[in-house]
Amino acid sequence: MIIGVIVGLVNPEAGSSLHITISPLIAILLYGMFAQIPFLQIRESISNARFIGALLVSNFIIVPLLVWILTQLFPQSPPILVGVYLVLLTPCIDYVIVFTKLGLGNERLMLAATPVLFVVQMILLPFYLWLFMGQETAEIMKIGPFVEAFFFLIVIPLLLAIITQLWAKNNQKGTTVLNVTAWLPVPFMVIVLIVVVASQIGKVYNDFDVIIRVIPIYILFLILMPFLSRIIAVLFRLDLGAGRALIFSSGTRNSLVVLPLALALPDEWATVASAVIVTQTIVELVGELIYIRFVPSIVLRDN
């Protein structure tokens, strides 16, 4: 992130030009993560009805209610609200897996639930925008970018990951390639963060007087969601690993994947919305470093 800030502020033109690489880099990152999913065990993970049910309730009922309350407490202009809603109403499907593991949660459940989370959020996000902001604002969000993001960021990486695993099943070269994919997530997460911050930090810097107003929303969200999702985990009688995974999923938002959607908005909205989203990424990553200690030691401890 520091490297991204330096690149973006020292050479704004070069930094902003990097935005075209965001989607392909995220696709490679997700391919590396999908390739680590033990597909033969996916049925067992998805069949964990209590976890999937808790995940859906927390992310698509509790989170929207909290986000709506926070945006009533801290009113914003429509372009800012679009950015806030885009990023807070969509659960993370990439680095949440890493932080779930670091926070002693069940990362395999998170991996298996990733396609489900992405499909549901893409379906419900336009509805939430209409519900919270009205039909006129919701119509600004075209269906094209959503379909494109789903196809290029989920479908293609997922199919390539499955092909890689099938290739590795009876072929030594395939096994070698599969082993290499295990090393992709960390470096590509680093590259994605550099590119995202470098390409968008100029907007954050130029609109800082606007951005500062959304920071309380992000901080309060990070503070409140672990406790709200813990209640859901208890109600659904999840074990410790699943409960922690639920907490990380509920508190971690889809900053990187929704950025291409924000950039597809009309120019005057895209600038503000993308800056708002990148600001959330910066705040959230600091929060995640606290989460990995806070969640297993305080929010949901070992018995």
Tab-separated table of C-alpha atoms in Angstrom:
chain	number	residue	atom	x	y	z
A	1	MET	CA	0.000	0.000	0.000
A	2	ILE	CA	2.871	2.377	0.803
A	3	ILE	CA	4.472	1.566	-2.561
A	4	GLY	CA	1.134	2.227	-4.270
A	5	VAL	CA	0.784	5.594	-2.525
A	6	ILE	CA	4.304	6.613	-3.571
A	7	VAL	CA	3.783	5.562	-7.204
A	8	GLY	CA	0.363	7.207	-7.421
A	9	LEU	CA	1.422	10.529	-5.891
A	10	VAL	CA	4.902	10.868	-7.400
A	11	ASN	CA	3.713	9.995	-10.922
A	12	PRO	CA	-0.081	10.431	-11.026
A	13	GLU	CA	-0.331	9.820	-14.779
A	14	ALA	CA	1.518	6.498	-14.586
A	15	GLY	CA	-0.425	5.516	-11.475
A	16	SER	CA	-3.854	6.228	-12.946
A	17	SER	CA	-2.983	4.321	-16.131
A	18	LEU	CA	-2.628	1.150	-14.042
A	19	HIS	CA	-6.396	0.932	-13.497
A	20	ILE	CA	-6.802	-1.135	-16.687
A	21	THR	CA	-4.795	-3.946	-15.048
A	22	ILE	CA	-7.024	-4.240	-11.967
A	23	SER	CA	-9.547	-6.771	-13.340
A	24	PRO	CA	-7.033	-9.171	-14.983
A	25	LEU	CA	-4.825	-9.145	-11.885
A	26	ILE	CA	-7.811	-9.911	-9.650
A	27	ALA	CA	-8.758	-12.749	-12.034
A	28	ILE	CA	-5.265	-14.279	-11.684
A	29	LEU	CA	-5.442	-13.860	-7.916
A	30	LEU	CA	-8.791	-15.659	-7.758
A	31	TYR	CA	-7.545	-18.415	-10.083
A	32	GLY	CA	-4.678	-19.063	-7.650
A	33	MET	CA	-7.138	-19.205	-4.753
A	34	PHE	CA	-9.701	-21.362	-6.587
A	35	ALA	CA	-6.975	-23.819	-7.589
A	36	GLN	CA	-6.425	-24.571	-3.901
A	37	ILE	CA	-10.056	-25.564	-3.346
A	38	PRO	CA	-10.358	-29.335	-2.820
A	39	PHE	CA	-13.232	-29.715	-5.309
A	40	LEU	CA	-13.913	-33.303	-4.286
A	41	GLN	CA	-14.824	-31.969	-0.848
A	42	ILE	CA	-16.880	-29.015	-2.016
A	43	ARG	CA	-20.115	-30.958	-1.715
A	44	GLU	CA	-19.376	-31.461	1.982
A	45	SER	CA	-18.634	-27.760	2.479
A	46	ILE	CA	-21.656	-26.506	0.550
A	47	SER	CA	-23.846	-29.080	2.263
A	48	ASN	CA	-23.064	-27.347	5.561
A	49	ALA	CA	-26.518	-25.768	5.494
A	50	ARG	CA	-26.111	-24.012	8.831
A	51	PHE	CA	-22.956	-22.213	7.728
A	52	ILE	CA	-24.383	-21.198	4.347
A	53	GLY	CA	-27.604	-20.069	6.039
A	54	ALA	CA	-25.702	-18.028	8.635
A	55	LEU	CA	-23.520	-16.554	5.878
A	56	LEU	CA	-26.542	-15.430	3.861
A	57	VAL	CA	-28.407	-14.022	6.877
A	58	SER	CA	-25.414	-12.094	8.176
A	59	ASN	CA	-24.214	-10.726	4.826
A	60	PHE	CA	-27.539	-9.985	3.185
A	61	ILE	CA	-29.863	-9.097	6.067
A	62	ILE	CA	-27.816	-7.913	9.054
A	63	VAL	CA	-25.142	-6.062	7.049
A	64	PRO	CA	-27.620	-4.070	4.901
A	65	LEU	CA	-29.565	-3.066	8.016
A	66	LEU	CA	-26.394	-1.852	9.746
A	67	VAL	CA	-25.164	-0.036	6.621
A	68	TRP	CA	-28.512	1.717	6.218
A	69	ILE	CA	-28.467	2.835	9.866
A	70	LEU	CA	-24.874	4.119	9.578
A	71	THR	CA	-25.645	6.093	6.423
A	72	GLN	CA	-28.623	7.669	8.190
A	73	LEU	CA	-26.368	8.697	11.073
A	74	PHE	CA	-23.745	10.064	8.647
A	75	PRO	CA	-25.666	11.405	5.600
A	76	GLN	CA	-23.732	11.589	2.307
A	77	SER	CA	-24.310	12.875	-1.231
A	78	PRO	CA	-25.525	10.330	-3.840
A	79	PRO	CA	-22.122	9.747	-5.552
A	80	ILE	CA	-20.511	9.051	-2.163
A	81	LEU	CA	-23.419	6.828	-1.120
A	82	VAL	CA	-23.072	4.725	-4.278
A	83	GLY	CA	-19.437	4.047	-3.385
A	84	VAL	CA	-20.298	3.269	0.239
A	85	TYR	CA	-23.142	0.936	-0.729
A	86	LEU	CA	-21.100	-0.775	-3.452
A	87	VAL	CA	-18.315	-1.634	-1.058
A	88	LEU	CA	-20.209	-2.338	2.172
A	89	LEU	CA	-23.106	-4.350	0.741
A	90	THR	CA	-20.860	-6.869	-1.028
A	91	PRO	CA	-19.008	-9.524	1.019
A	92	CYS	CA	-15.354	-10.103	0.170
A	93	ILE	CA	-14.412	-13.114	-1.958
A	94	ASP	CA	-10.632	-12.791	-2.137
A	95	TYR	CA	-8.383	-11.749	0.744
A	96	VAL	CA	-11.039	-12.670	3.312
A	97	ILE	CA	-9.869	-16.269	2.805
A	98	VAL	CA	-6.322	-15.373	3.846
A	99	PHE	CA	-7.422	-13.389	6.881
A	100	THR	CA	-9.891	-16.102	7.909
A	101	LYS	CA	-7.022	-18.588	8.081
A	102	LEU	CA	-4.810	-16.123	9.976
A	103	GLY	CA	-7.703	-15.547	12.396
A	104	LEU	CA	-8.005	-19.310	13.051
A	105	GLY	CA	-11.243	-19.645	11.096
A	106	ASN	CA	-12.238	-22.392	8.650
A	107	GLU	CA	-10.850	-21.020	5.379
A	108	ARG	CA	-12.022	-24.055	3.391
A	109	LEU	CA	-15.628	-23.197	4.159
A	110	MET	CA	-14.933	-19.648	2.968
A	111	LEU	CA	-13.322	-20.925	-0.228
A	112	ALA	CA	-16.246	-23.202	-0.993
A	113	ALA	CA	-18.790	-20.441	-0.297
A	114	THR	CA	-17.061	-17.884	-2.568
A	115	PRO	CA	-19.092	-18.579	-5.751
A	116	VAL	CA	-22.341	-18.540	-3.748
A	117	LEU	CA	-21.484	-15.203	-2.145
A	118	PHE	CA	-20.559	-13.613	-5.454
A	119	VAL	CA	-23.703	-14.740	-7.278
A	120	VAL	CA	-26.021	-13.625	-4.460
A	121	GLN	CA	-24.361	-10.221	-4.055
A	122	MET	CA	-24.523	-9.529	-7.793
A	123	ILE	CA	-28.246	-10.357	-7.763
A	124	LEU	CA	-29.092	-8.373	-4.629
A	125	LEU	CA	-26.866	-5.303	-5.044
A	126	PRO	CA	-29.108	-3.581	-7.641
A	127	PHE	CA	-32.109	-4.272	-5.401
A	128	TYR	CA	-30.379	-2.710	-2.381
A	129	LEU	CA	-29.342	0.335	-4.419
A	130	TRP	CA	-32.950	0.777	-5.519
A	131	LEU	CA	-34.220	0.247	-1.975
A	132	PHE	CA	-31.768	2.666	-0.329
A	133	MET	CA	-31.354	5.292	-3.050
A	134	GLY	CA	-34.380	5.099	-5.336
A	135	GLN	CA	-34.968	3.889	-8.869
A	136	GLU	CA	-33.217	6.793	-10.619
A	137	THR	CA	-29.921	6.102	-8.862
A	138	ALA	CA	-30.232	2.337	-9.222
A	139	GLU	CA	-30.624	2.718	-12.992
A	140	ILE	CA	-27.156	4.254	-13.149
A	141	MET	CA	-25.798	0.789	-12.327
A	142	LYS	CA	-25.971	-1.046	-15.658
A	143	ILE	CA	-26.223	-4.831	-15.788
A	144	GLY	CA	-23.311	-5.104	-18.241
A	145	PRO	CA	-20.453	-4.484	-15.782
A	146	PHE	CA	-21.998	-6.936	-13.310
A	147	VAL	CA	-22.218	-9.734	-15.887
A	148	GLU	CA	-18.728	-8.935	-17.193
A	149	ALA	CA	-17.258	-8.968	-13.668
A	150	PHE	CA	-18.921	-12.286	-12.857
A	151	PHE	CA	-17.755	-13.918	-16.102
A	152	PHE	CA	-14.152	-12.700	-16.081
A	153	LEU	CA	-13.512	-12.643	-12.322
A	154	ILE	CA	-15.353	-15.812	-11.276
A	155	VAL	CA	-16.394	-18.101	-14.137
A	156	ILE	CA	-13.138	-18.121	-16.123
A	157	PRO	CA	-10.784	-18.439	-13.094
A	158	LEU	CA	-13.036	-21.149	-11.639
A	159	LEU	CA	-13.107	-23.173	-14.891
A	160	LEU	CA	-9.329	-22.822	-15.299
A	161	ALA	CA	-8.826	-23.994	-11.708
A	162	ILE	CA	-11.012	-27.064	-12.309
A	163	ILE	CA	-9.180	-27.851	-15.564
A	164	THR	CA	-5.848	-27.523	-13.745
A	165	GLN	CA	-6.927	-29.961	-11.048
A	166	LEU	CA	-8.258	-32.470	-13.587
A	167	TRP	CA	-4.974	-32.169	-15.509
A	168	ALA	CA	-2.986	-32.727	-12.318
A	169	LYS	CA	-4.950	-35.858	-11.480
A	170	ASN	CA	-3.119	-38.077	-13.974
A	171	ASN	CA	-0.286	-35.915	-15.281
A	172	GLN	CA	3.001	-34.949	-13.656
A	173	LYS	CA	3.184	-31.632	-15.525
A	174	GLY	CA	-0.317	-30.848	-14.366
A	175	THR	CA	0.719	-31.609	-10.785
A	176	THR	CA	3.673	-29.239	-11.158
A	177	VAL	CA	1.402	-26.467	-12.470
A	178	LEU	CA	-1.061	-27.058	-9.625
A	179	ASN	CA	1.766	-26.793	-7.093
A	180	VAL	CA	2.889	-23.522	-8.671
A	181	THR	CA	-0.621	-22.055	-8.327
A	182	ALA	CA	-0.301	-22.399	-4.552
A	183	TRP	CA	2.313	-19.616	-4.700
A	184	LEU	CA	0.149	-17.201	-6.715
A	185	PRO	CA	-2.185	-15.696	-4.051
A	186	VAL	CA	0.408	-13.882	-1.922
A	187	PRO	CA	2.416	-12.104	-4.664
A	188	PHE	CA	-0.705	-11.284	-6.682
A	189	MET	CA	-2.460	-9.910	-3.604
A	190	VAL	CA	0.553	-7.633	-3.178
A	191	ILE	CA	0.489	-6.614	-6.853
A	192	VAL	CA	-3.278	-5.990	-6.800
A	193	LEU	CA	-2.995	-3.759	-3.732
A	194	ILE	CA	-0.124	-1.774	-5.299
A	195	VAL	CA	-2.046	-1.287	-8.541
A	196	VAL	CA	-5.365	-0.412	-6.868
A	197	VAL	CA	-3.808	2.116	-4.499
A	198	ALA	CA	-1.479	3.606	-7.148
A	199	SER	CA	-4.308	4.061	-9.661
A	200	GLN	CA	-6.804	5.531	-7.195
A	201	ILE	CA	-4.783	7.351	-4.516
A	202	GLY	CA	-4.819	10.570	-6.535
A	203	LYS	CA	-8.617	10.620	-6.328
A	204	VAL	CA	-8.482	9.984	-2.585
A	205	TYR	CA	-5.936	12.794	-2.147
A	206	ASN	CA	-7.862	15.288	-4.297
A	207	ASP	CA	-11.202	14.512	-2.644
A	208	PHE	CA	-9.912	14.086	0.898
A	209	ASP	CA	-12.375	16.613	2.321
A	210	VAL	CA	-15.155	14.378	0.960
A	211	ILE	CA	-13.463	11.103	1.879
A	212	ILE	CA	-12.938	12.028	5.533
A	213	ARG	CA	-16.709	11.980	6.042
A	214	VAL	CA	-17.074	8.280	5.231
A	215	ILE	CA	-14.278	7.071	7.500
A	216	PRO	CA	-16.516	7.008	10.638
A	217	ILE	CA	-18.952	4.739	8.757
A	218	TYR	CA	-16.162	2.297	7.903
A	219	ILE	CA	-14.708	2.280	11.410
A	220	LEU	CA	-18.067	1.740	13.111
A	221	PHE	CA	-18.875	-1.048	10.655
A	222	LEU	CA	-15.606	-2.805	11.495
A	223	ILE	CA	-16.286	-2.462	15.217
A	224	LEU	CA	-19.928	-3.578	15.239
A	225	MET	CA	-20.046	-6.416	12.691
A	226	PRO	CA	-17.947	-8.963	14.640
A	227	PHE	CA	-20.365	-8.806	17.570
A	228	LEU	CA	-23.496	-8.890	15.391
A	229	SER	CA	-22.196	-11.830	13.355
A	230	ARG	CA	-21.181	-13.622	16.559
A	231	ILE	CA	-24.855	-13.547	17.562
A	232	ILE	CA	-25.747	-15.141	14.210
A	233	ALA	CA	-23.036	-17.786	14.719
A	234	VAL	CA	-24.501	-18.674	18.110
A	235	LEU	CA	-28.070	-18.773	16.774
A	236	PHE	CA	-26.999	-21.137	13.972
A	237	ARG	CA	-24.893	-23.185	16.430
A	238	LEU	CA	-21.728	-22.966	14.328
A	239	ASP	CA	-18.492	-24.487	15.553
A	240	LEU	CA	-15.497	-22.243	16.289
A	241	GLY	CA	-13.917	-22.479	12.834
A	242	ALA	CA	-17.178	-21.810	11.015
A	243	GLY	CA	-18.157	-19.061	13.464
A	244	ARG	CA	-14.875	-17.222	12.947
A	245	ALA	CA	-15.203	-17.629	9.180
A	246	LEU	CA	-18.664	-16.048	9.435
A	247	ILE	CA	-17.266	-13.119	11.446
A	248	PHE	CA	-14.506	-12.476	8.913
A	249	SER	CA	-16.924	-12.743	5.983
A	250	SER	CA	-19.396	-10.355	7.597
A	251	GLY	CA	-16.748	-7.783	8.492
A	252	THR	CA	-14.671	-7.959	5.307
A	253	ARG	CA	-16.007	-6.222	2.232
A	254	ASN	CA	-15.552	-6.662	-1.510
A	255	SER	CA	-13.270	-3.673	-2.064
A	256	LEU	CA	-11.210	-5.043	-4.941
A	257	VAL	CA	-13.867	-6.800	-7.019
A	258	VAL	CA	-16.419	-3.955	-6.942
A	259	LEU	CA	-13.863	-1.346	-8.000
A	260	PRO	CA	-14.300	-2.176	-11.709
A	261	LEU	CA	-18.050	-1.624	-11.206
A	262	ALA	CA	-17.408	1.823	-9.709
A	263	LEU	CA	-15.074	2.718	-12.563
A	264	ALA	CA	-17.883	1.855	-15.008
A	265	LEU	CA	-20.123	4.591	-13.531
A	266	PRO	CA	-20.558	7.967	-15.284
A	267	ASP	CA	-17.353	10.026	-14.967
A	268	GLU	CA	-18.542	12.446	-12.286
A	269	TRP	CA	-19.753	9.532	-10.140
A	270	ALA	CA	-16.873	7.169	-10.917
A	271	THR	CA	-14.212	9.498	-9.514
A	272	VAL	CA	-15.876	9.941	-6.128
A	273	ALA	CA	-17.197	6.361	-5.824
A	274	SER	CA	-13.832	4.761	-6.614
A	275	ALA	CA	-12.052	7.033	-4.134
A	276	VAL	CA	-14.603	6.076	-1.472
A	277	ILE	CA	-14.027	2.377	-2.210
A	278	VAL	CA	-10.227	2.607	-2.050
A	279	THR	CA	-10.512	4.504	1.241
A	280	GLN	CA	-12.503	1.566	2.608
A	281	THR	CA	-9.747	-0.814	1.465
A	282	ILE	CA	-7.132	1.172	3.382
A	283	VAL	CA	-9.261	1.355	6.546
A	284	GLU	CA	-10.272	-2.298	6.295
A	285	LEU	CA	-6.778	-3.721	5.873
A	286	VAL	CA	-5.723	-1.994	9.088
A	287	GLY	CA	-8.847	-3.424	10.703
A	288	GLU	CA	-8.057	-6.936	9.451
A	289	LEU	CA	-4.704	-6.862	11.250
A	290	ILE	CA	-6.667	-6.199	14.440
A	291	TYR	CA	-9.302	-8.818	13.550
A	292	ILE	CA	-6.808	-11.695	13.271
A	293	ARG	CA	-5.901	-11.162	16.959
A	294	PHE	CA	-9.214	-9.834	18.229
A	295	VAL	CA	-11.606	-12.439	16.772
A	296	PRO	CA	-10.012	-15.673	18.123
A	297	SER	CA	-8.948	-14.166	21.458
A	298	ILE	CA	-11.990	-12.049	22.385
A	299	VAL	CA	-15.012	-12.288	20.046
A	300	LEU	CA	-15.080	-16.083	19.623
A	301	ARG	CA	-12.579	-17.760	21.922
A	302	ASP	CA	-11.729	-21.413	22.403
A	303	ASN	CA	-13.831	-22.986	25.140
